[in-house]
Each structure stands twice: as structure tokens, then as C-alpha cells.
Tab-separated table of C-alpha atoms in Angstrom:
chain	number	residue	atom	x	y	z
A	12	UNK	CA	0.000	0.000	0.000
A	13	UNK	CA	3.203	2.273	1.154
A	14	UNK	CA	6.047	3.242	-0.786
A	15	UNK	CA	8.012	2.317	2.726
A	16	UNK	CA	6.584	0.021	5.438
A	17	UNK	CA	8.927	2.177	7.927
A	18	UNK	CA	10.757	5.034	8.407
A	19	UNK	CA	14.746	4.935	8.437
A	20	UNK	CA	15.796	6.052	11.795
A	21	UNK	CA	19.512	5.765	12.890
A	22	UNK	CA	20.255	7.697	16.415
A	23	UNK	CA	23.733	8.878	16.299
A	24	UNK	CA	24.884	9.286	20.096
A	25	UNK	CA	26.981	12.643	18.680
A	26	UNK	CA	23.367	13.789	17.703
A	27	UNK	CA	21.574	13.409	20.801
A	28	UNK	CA	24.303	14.679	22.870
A	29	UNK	CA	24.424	18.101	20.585
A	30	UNK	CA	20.462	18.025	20.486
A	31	UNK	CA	20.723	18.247	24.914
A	32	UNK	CA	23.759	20.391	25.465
A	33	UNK	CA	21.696	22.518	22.942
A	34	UNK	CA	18.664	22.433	25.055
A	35	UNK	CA	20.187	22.683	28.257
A	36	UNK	CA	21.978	26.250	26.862
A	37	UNK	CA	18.432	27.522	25.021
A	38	UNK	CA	17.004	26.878	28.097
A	39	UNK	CA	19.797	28.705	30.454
A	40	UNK	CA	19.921	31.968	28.293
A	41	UNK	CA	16.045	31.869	28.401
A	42	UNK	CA	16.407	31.901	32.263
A	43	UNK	CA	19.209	34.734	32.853
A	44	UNK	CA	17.053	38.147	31.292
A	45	UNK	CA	13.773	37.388	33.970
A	46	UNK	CA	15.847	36.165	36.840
A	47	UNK	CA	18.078	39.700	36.335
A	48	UNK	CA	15.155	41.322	36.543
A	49	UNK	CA	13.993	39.837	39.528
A	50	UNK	CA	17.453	40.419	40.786
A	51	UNK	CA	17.210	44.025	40.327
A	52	UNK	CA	13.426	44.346	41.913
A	53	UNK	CA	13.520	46.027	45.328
A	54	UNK	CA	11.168	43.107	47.521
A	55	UNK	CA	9.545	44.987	49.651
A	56	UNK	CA	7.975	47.542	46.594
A	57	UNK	CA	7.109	43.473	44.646
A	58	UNK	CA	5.329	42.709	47.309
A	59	UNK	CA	3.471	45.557	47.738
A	60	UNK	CA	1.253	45.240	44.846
A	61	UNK	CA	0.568	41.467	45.165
């Protein structure tokens, strides 16, 4: 009925490692701009609105 009865898949462990460490640093630099923010934010005038 199909052209291919399954897709070829090969994991490459260089692949996954790059796809994680890439991850991990998206997901660090993501972080840093709101928690210097919230570094920066007096808490007593934060809390004062909540």
C-alpha cells in the first residue's frame, strides 16, 4: 500500500548529545534576562502590589 513500510531512523549518540547540550543552553539563556530582573526588583515595593 506504502512506498516504505517504515521510516529509516539511525540515532547517532553525537546527535543526541548536541540536540541536549543545545537544550540545556536555550534553556539557560532563556532563564538569565527574567531572573536579572527579579534580581534588580527592590522586595519589599514586589510585594506591595501582590
Amino acid at each position: 500500500l506504502y512506498f516504505l513500510s517504515q521510516l529509516p531512523a539511525r540515532m547517532d549518540a553525537s546527535e543526541t548529545i548536541s540536540v541536549v547540550l543545545m537544550a540545556l543552553v536555550l534553556s539557560f539563556l532563556a532563564t538569565l534576562f527574567p531572573a536579572w530582573r527579579a534580581a534588580r526588583l527592590d522586595p519589599v515595593e514586589a510585594l506591595r502590589y501582590e
